[in-house]
Short mmCIF file of C-alpha atoms in Angstrom, two decimals:
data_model
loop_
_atom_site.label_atom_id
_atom_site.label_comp_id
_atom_site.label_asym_id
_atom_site.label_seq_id
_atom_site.Cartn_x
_atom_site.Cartn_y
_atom_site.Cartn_z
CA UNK A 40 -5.98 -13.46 -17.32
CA UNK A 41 -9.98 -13.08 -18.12
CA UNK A 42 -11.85 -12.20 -15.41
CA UNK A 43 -8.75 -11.31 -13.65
CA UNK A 44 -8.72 -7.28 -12.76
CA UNK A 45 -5.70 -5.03 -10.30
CA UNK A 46 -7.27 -2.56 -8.15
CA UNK A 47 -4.36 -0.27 -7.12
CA UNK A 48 -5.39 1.80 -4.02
CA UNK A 49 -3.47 5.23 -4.76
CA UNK A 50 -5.09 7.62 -2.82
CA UNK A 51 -2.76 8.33 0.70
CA UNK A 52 -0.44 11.19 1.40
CA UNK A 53 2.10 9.23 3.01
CA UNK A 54 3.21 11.75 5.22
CA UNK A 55 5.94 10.28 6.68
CA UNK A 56 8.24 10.41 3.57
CA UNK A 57 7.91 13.96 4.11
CA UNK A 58 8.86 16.30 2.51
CA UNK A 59 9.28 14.42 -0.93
CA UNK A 60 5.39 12.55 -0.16
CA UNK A 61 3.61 16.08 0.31
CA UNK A 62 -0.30 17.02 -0.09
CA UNK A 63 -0.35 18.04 -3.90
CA UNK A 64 2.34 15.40 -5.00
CA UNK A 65 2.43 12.38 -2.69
CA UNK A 66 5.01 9.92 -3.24
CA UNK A 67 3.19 7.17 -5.46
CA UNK A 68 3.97 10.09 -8.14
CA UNK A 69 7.63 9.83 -7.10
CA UNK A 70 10.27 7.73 -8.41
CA UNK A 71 11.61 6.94 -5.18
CA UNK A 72 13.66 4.24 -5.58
CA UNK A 73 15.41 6.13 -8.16
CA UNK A 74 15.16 3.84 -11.32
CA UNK A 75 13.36 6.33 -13.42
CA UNK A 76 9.85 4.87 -12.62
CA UNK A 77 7.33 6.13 -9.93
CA UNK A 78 6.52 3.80 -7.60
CA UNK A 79 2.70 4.00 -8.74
CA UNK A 80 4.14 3.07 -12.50
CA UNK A 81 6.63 0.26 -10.74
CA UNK A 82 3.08 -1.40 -9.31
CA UNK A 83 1.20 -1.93 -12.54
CA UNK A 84 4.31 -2.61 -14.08
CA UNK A 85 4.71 -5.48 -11.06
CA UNK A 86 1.71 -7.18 -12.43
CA UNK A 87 2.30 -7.04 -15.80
CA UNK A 88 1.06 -10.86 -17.52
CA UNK A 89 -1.09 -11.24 -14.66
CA UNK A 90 -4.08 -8.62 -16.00
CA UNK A 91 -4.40 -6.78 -19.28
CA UNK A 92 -4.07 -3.48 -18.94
CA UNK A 93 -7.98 -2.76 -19.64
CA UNK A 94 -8.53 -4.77 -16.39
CA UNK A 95 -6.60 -2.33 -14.59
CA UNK A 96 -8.55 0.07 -12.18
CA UNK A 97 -6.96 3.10 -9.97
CA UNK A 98 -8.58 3.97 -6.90
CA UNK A 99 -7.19 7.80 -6.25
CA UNK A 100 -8.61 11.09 -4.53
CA UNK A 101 -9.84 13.14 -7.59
CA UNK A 102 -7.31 15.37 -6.78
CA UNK A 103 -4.98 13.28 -7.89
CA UNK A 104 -6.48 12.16 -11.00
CA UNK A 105 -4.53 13.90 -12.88
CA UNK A 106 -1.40 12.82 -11.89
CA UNK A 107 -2.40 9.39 -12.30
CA UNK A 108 -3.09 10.35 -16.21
CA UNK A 109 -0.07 11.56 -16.48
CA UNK A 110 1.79 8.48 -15.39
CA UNK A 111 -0.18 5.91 -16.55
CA UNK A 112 -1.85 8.24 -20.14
CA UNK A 113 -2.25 3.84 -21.65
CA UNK A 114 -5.47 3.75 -19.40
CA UNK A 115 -9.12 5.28 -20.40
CA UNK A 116 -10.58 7.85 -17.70
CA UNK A 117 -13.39 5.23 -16.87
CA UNK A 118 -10.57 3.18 -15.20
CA UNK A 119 -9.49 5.51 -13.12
CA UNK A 120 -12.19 5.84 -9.79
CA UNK A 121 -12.09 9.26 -7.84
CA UNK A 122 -12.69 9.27 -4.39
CA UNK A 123 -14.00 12.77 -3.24
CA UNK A 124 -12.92 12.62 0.30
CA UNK A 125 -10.40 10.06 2.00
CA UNK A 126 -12.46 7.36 3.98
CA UNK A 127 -9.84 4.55 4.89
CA UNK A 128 -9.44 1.29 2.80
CA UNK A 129 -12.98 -0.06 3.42
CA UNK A 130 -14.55 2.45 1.11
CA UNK A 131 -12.20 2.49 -1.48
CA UNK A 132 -12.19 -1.30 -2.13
CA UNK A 133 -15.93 -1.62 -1.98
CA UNK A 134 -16.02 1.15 -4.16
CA UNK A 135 -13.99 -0.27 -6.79
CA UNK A 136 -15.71 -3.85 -5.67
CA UNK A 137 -18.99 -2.97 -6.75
CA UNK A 138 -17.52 -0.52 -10.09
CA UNK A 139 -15.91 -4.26 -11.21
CA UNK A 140 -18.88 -6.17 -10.53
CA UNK A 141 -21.08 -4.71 -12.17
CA UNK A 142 -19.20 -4.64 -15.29
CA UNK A 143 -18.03 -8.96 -14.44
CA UNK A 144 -19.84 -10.74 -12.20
CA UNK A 145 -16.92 -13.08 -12.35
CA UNK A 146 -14.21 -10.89 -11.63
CA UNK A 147 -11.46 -12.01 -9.60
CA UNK A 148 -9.71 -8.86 -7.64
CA UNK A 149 -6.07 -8.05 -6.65
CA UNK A 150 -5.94 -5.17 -4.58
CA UNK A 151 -2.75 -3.47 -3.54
CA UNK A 152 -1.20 -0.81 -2.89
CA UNK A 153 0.29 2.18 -5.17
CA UNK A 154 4.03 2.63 -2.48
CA UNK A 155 5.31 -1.14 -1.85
CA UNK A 156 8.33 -2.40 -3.17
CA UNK A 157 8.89 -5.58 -4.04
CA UNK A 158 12.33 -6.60 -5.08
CA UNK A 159 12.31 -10.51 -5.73
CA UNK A 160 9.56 -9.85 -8.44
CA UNK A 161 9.18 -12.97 -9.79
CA UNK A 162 8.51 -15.03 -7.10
CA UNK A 163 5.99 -12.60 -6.61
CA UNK A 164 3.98 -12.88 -9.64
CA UNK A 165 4.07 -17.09 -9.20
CA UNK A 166 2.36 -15.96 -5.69
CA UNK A 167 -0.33 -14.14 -7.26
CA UNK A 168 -1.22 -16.73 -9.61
CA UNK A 169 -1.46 -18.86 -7.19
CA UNK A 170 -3.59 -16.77 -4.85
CA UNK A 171 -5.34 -15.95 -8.30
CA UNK A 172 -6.35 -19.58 -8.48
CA UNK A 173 -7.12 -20.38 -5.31
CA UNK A 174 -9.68 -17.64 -4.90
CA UNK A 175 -11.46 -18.59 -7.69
CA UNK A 176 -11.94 -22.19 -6.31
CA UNK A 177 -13.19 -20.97 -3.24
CA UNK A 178 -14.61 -18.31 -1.31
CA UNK A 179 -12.16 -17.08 1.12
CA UNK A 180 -10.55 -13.42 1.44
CA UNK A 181 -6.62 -13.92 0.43
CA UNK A 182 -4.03 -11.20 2.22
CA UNK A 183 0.19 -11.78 1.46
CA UNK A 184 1.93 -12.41 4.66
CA UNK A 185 5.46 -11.20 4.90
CA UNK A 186 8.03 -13.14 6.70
CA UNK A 187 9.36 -11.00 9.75
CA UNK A 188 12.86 -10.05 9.39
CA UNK A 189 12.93 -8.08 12.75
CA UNK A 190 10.45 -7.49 15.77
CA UNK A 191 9.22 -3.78 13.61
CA UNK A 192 6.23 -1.96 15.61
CA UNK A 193 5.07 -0.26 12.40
CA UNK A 194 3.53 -3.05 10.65
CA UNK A 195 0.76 -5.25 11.64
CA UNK A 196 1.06 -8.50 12.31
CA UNK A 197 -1.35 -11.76 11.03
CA UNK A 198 -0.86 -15.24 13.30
CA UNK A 199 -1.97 -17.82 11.30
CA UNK A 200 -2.67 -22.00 11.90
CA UNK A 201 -0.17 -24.07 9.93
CA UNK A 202 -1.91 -27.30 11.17
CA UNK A 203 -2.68 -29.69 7.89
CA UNK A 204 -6.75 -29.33 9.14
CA UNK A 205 -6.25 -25.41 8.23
CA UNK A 206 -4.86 -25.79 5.26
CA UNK A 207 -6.65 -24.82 2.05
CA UNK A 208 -6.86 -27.86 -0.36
CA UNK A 209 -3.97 -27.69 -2.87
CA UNK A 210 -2.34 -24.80 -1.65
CA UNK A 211 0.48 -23.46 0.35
CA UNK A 212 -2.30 -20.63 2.26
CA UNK A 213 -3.09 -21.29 5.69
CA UNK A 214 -6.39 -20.14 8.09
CA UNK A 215 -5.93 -16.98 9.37
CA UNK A 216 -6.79 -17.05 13.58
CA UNK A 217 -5.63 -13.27 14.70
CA UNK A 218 -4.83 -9.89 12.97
CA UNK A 219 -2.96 -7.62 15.91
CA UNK A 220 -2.46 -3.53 14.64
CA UNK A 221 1.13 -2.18 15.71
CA UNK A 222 1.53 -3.67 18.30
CA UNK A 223 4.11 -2.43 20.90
CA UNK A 224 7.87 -3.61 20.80
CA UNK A 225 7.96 -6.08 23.42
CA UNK A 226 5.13 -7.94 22.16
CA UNK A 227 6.04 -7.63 18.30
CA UNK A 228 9.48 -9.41 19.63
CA UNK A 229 7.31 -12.13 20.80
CA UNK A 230 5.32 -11.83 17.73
CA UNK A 231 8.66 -13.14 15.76
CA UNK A 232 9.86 -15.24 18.20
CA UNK A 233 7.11 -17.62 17.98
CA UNK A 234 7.43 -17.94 14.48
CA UNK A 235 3.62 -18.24 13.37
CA UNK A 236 2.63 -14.46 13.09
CA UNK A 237 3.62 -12.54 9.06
CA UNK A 238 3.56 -8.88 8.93
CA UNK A 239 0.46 -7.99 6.67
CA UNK A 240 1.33 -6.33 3.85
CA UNK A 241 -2.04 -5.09 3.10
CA UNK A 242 -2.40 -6.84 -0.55
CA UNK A 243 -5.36 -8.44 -0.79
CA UNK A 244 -6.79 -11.59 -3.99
CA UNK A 245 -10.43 -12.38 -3.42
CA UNK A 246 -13.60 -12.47 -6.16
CA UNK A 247 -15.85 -9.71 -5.92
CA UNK A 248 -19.15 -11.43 -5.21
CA UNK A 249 -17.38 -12.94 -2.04
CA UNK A 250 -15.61 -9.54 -0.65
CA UNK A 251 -19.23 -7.75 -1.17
CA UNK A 252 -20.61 -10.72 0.57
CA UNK A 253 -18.35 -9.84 3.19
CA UNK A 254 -18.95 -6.08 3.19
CA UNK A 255 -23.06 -7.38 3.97
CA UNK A 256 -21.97 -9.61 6.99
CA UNK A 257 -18.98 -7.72 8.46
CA UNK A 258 -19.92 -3.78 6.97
CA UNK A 259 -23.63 -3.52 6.74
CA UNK A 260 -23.86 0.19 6.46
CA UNK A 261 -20.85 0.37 3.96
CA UNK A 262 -22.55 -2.34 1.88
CA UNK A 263 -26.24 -0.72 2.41
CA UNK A 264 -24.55 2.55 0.92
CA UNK A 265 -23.34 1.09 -2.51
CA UNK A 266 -26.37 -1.56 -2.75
CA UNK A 267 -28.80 1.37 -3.27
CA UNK A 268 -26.44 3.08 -6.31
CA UNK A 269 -24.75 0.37 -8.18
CA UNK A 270 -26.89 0.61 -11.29
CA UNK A 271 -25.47 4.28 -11.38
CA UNK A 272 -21.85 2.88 -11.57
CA UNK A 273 -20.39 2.86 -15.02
CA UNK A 274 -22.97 5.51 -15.76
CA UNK A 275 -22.78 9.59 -16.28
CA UNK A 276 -24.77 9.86 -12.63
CA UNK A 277 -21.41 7.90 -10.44
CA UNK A 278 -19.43 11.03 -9.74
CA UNK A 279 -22.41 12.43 -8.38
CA UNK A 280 -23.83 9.11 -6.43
CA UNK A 281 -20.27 8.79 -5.30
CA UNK A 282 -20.28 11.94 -3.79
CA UNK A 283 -23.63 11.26 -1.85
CA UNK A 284 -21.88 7.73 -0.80
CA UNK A 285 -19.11 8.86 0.46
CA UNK A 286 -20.45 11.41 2.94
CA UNK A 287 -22.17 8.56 4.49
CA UNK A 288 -19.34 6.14 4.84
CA UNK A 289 -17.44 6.27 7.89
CA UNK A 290 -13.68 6.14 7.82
CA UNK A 291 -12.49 2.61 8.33
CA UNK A 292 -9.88 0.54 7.14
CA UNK A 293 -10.80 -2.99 5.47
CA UNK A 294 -8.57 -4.78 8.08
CA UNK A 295 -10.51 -3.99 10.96
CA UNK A 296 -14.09 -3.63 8.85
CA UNK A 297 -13.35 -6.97 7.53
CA UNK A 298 -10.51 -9.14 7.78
CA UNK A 299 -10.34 -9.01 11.69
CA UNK A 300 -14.58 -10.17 11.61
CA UNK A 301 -14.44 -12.40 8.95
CA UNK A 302 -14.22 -16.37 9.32
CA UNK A 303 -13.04 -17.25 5.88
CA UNK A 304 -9.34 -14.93 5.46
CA UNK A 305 -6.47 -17.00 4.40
CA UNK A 306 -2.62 -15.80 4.63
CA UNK A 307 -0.48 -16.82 1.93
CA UNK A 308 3.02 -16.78 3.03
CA UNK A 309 5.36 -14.60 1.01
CA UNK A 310 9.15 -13.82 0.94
CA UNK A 311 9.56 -11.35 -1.96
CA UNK A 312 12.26 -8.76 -0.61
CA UNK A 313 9.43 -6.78 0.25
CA UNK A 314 8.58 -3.21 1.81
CA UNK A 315 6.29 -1.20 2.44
CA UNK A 316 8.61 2.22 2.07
CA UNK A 317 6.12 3.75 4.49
CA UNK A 318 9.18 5.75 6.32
CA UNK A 319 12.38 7.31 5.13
CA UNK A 320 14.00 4.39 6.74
CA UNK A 321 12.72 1.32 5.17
CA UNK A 322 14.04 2.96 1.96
CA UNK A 323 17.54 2.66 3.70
CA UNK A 324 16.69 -0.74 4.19
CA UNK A 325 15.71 -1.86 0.52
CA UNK A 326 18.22 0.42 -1.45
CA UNK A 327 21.48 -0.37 -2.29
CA UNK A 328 24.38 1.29 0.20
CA UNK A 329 28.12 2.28 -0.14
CA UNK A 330 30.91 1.04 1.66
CA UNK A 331 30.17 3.13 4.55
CA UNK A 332 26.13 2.52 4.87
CA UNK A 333 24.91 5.35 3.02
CA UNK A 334 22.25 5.68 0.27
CA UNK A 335 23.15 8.39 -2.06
CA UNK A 336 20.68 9.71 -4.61
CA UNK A 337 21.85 13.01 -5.82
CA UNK A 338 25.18 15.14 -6.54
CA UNK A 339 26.67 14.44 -3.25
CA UNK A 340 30.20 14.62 -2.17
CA UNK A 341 30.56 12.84 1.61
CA UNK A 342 33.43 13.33 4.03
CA UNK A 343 33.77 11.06 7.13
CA UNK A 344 30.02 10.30 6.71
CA UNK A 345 28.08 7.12 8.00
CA UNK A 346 24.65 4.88 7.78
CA UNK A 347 22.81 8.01 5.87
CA UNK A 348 20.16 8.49 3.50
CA UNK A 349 20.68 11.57 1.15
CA UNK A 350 18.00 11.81 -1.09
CA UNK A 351 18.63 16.09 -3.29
CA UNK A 352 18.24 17.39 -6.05
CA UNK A 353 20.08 16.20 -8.84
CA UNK A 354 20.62 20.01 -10.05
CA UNK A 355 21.77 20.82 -6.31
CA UNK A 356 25.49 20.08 -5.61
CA UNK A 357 25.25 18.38 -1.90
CA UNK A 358 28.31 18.41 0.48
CA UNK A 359 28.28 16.32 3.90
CA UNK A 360 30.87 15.50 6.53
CA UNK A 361 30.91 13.87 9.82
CA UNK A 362 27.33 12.49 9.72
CA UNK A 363 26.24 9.10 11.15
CA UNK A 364 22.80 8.11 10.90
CA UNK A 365 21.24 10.63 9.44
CA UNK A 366 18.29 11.65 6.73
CA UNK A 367 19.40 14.23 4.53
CA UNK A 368 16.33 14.87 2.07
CA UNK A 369 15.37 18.06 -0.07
CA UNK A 370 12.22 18.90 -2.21
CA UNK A 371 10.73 21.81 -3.68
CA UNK A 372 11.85 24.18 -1.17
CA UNK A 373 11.76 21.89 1.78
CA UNK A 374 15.16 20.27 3.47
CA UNK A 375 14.84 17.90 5.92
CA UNK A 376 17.99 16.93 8.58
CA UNK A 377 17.08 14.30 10.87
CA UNK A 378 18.55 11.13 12.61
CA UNK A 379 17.40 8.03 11.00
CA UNK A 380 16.32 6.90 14.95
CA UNK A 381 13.84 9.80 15.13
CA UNK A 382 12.00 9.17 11.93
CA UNK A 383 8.41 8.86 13.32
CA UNK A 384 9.00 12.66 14.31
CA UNK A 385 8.23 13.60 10.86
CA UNK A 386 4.38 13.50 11.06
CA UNK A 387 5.25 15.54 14.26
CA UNK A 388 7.07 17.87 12.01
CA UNK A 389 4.61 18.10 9.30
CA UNK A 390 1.98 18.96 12.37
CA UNK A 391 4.03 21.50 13.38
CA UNK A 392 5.42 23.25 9.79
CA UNK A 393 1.11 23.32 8.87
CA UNK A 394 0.66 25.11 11.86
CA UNK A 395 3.75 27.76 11.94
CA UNK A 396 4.64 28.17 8.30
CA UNK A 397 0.91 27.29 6.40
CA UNK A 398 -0.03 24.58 4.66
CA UNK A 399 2.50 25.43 1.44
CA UNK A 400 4.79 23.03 2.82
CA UNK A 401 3.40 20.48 3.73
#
């Protein structure tokens, strides 16, 4: 576990969980999967033997740093790194790259996000160790690969070489050769046709020397930014460097800053009952169902009622009849009715409810 540190990237609104994922209380703060945890507790709990807890580091807009007190009060302030505007993934990790290394030089980082599930847990953890240890042999970029279950157009997609020559020595990771961004659903069919392309799940093992390395070769300006103020990490004179720093970063995510440029990113394959619970419908998907197909979590009474997700209140008594295929969720004075088919309307509706009804809702 020395030298080994989490960096949990807990910043995003997550907008399309709307309304439960909303601008003051996004839905790493919620216990979504309803098991009494939120799913920004469930990931540091995920990782739990892997890194002590004072090797834990949030990465959060200081908005939010509050809330992240609140659920996790076991670690100090100093671990938990406020971002004052939202600049993509790239920032974020270099941020919280450089905070680590200055402090060990010999850090090893696991980065991940705060709003994945991950349901076969331990075959996860035996996956980290192993991507653990093969990052500190070497100097390659790690990302988890998912195993495709279905042709989805919401994740993106990593095709790797599973030739012996691109192999890393005593390992089961392979040489990445493409990273493709949503792509569209006749070629994410082909995608898991072929059967040598993962969905990336945006989890990430590498030591810090080697990701800043790649920050100097593939991110220059990003790199440039945080060279000139890393002395003033750690110190009382970060908030306000951070704040200079951020203002010149552009917005980018580490994916295309990095991973897509970069020469030395290895996929480890994964299957971990994973998700990524970015939509109200990949909660379906991971949570268990009734008889009929629905996912209940709340004082509901159903009638003639089919393939739903009813996510209320628990104070709120909840009758349905004669749905099919429908999202049925309610928070703090929003409800939400919806067919689970038109799901990636609800940014469209959050658009829409900002501009009508002001930004309380949204």
């Amino acid at each position: 576990m020395e030298h080994t540190y989490l960096v949990v990237m807990a910043g995003g609104i997550g907008s399309r969980f709307w309304p439960f994922s909303r601008t003051q209380h996004p839905k790493q703060f919620h216990d979504v999967l309803g098991v009494g945890r939120s799913m920004l507790q469930l990931t540091v709990d995920r990782f739990r033997g892997i890194c002590p807890p004072e090797n834990i580091f949030i990465v959060t807009n200081r908005d939010y740093i509050g809330l992240v007190h609140e659920h996790l009060p076991e670690l100090p302030m100093s671990q938990i790194l406020g971002e004052p505007i939202g600049r993509n993934t790239a920032p974020c990790i270099a941020y919280a790259s450089y905070c680590i290394a200055q402090h060990d030089p010999e850090a090893t980082l696991i980065v991940t996000p705060a709003d994945h599930a991950v349901l076969r847990e331990e075959e996860f953890r035996r996956l980290i160790r192993e991507a653990v240890a093969s990052a500190r042999q070497h100097d390659v970029l790690i990302t988890l690969g998912i195993h495709p279950s279905r042709p989805d157009t919401g994740y993106g997609y990593i095709q790797y070489m599973d030739e012996p020559a691109h192999h890393l020595p005593d390992s089961a990771l392979y040489k990445v050769k493409t990273f493709t961004e949503k792509p569209n659903s006749d070629l994410a069919r082909m995608f898991v046709e072929s059967g040598d392309f993962l969905w990336n799940a945006g989890l990430f093992i590498w030591r810090a020397s080697v990701i800043i390395e790649a920050f100097h070769h593939c991110l220059s300006d990003i790199a440039e930014v945080f060279e000139e103020g890393k002395h003033l990490l750690g110190t009382p004179l970060e908030e306000a460097f951070i704040e200079e720093a951020y203002s010149r970063c552009r917005n980018i995510s580490i994916d295309f800053g990095v991973m897509e440029k970069a020469n030395n990113v290895y996929v480890l394959p994964a299957d971990i009952g994973w998700s990524d619970l970015g939509t109200w419908d990949s909660l379906h998907q991971v949570s268990s169902r009734d008889a009929q197909g629905n996912v209940i979590d709340g004082e509901v009474l159903l009638y003639d009622t089919r393939e739903c997700l009813i996510k209320t209140p628990h104070e709120r008594l909840v009758v349905v009849q004669g749905l099919e295929g429908y999202i049925v969720a309610e928070y703090d004075n929003v409800l939400l009715i919806c067919q689970r088919s038109e799901e990636q309307r609800v940014k469209e509706f959050v658009a829409d409810v900002k501009a009508k009804k002001g930004v309380g809702y949204n």
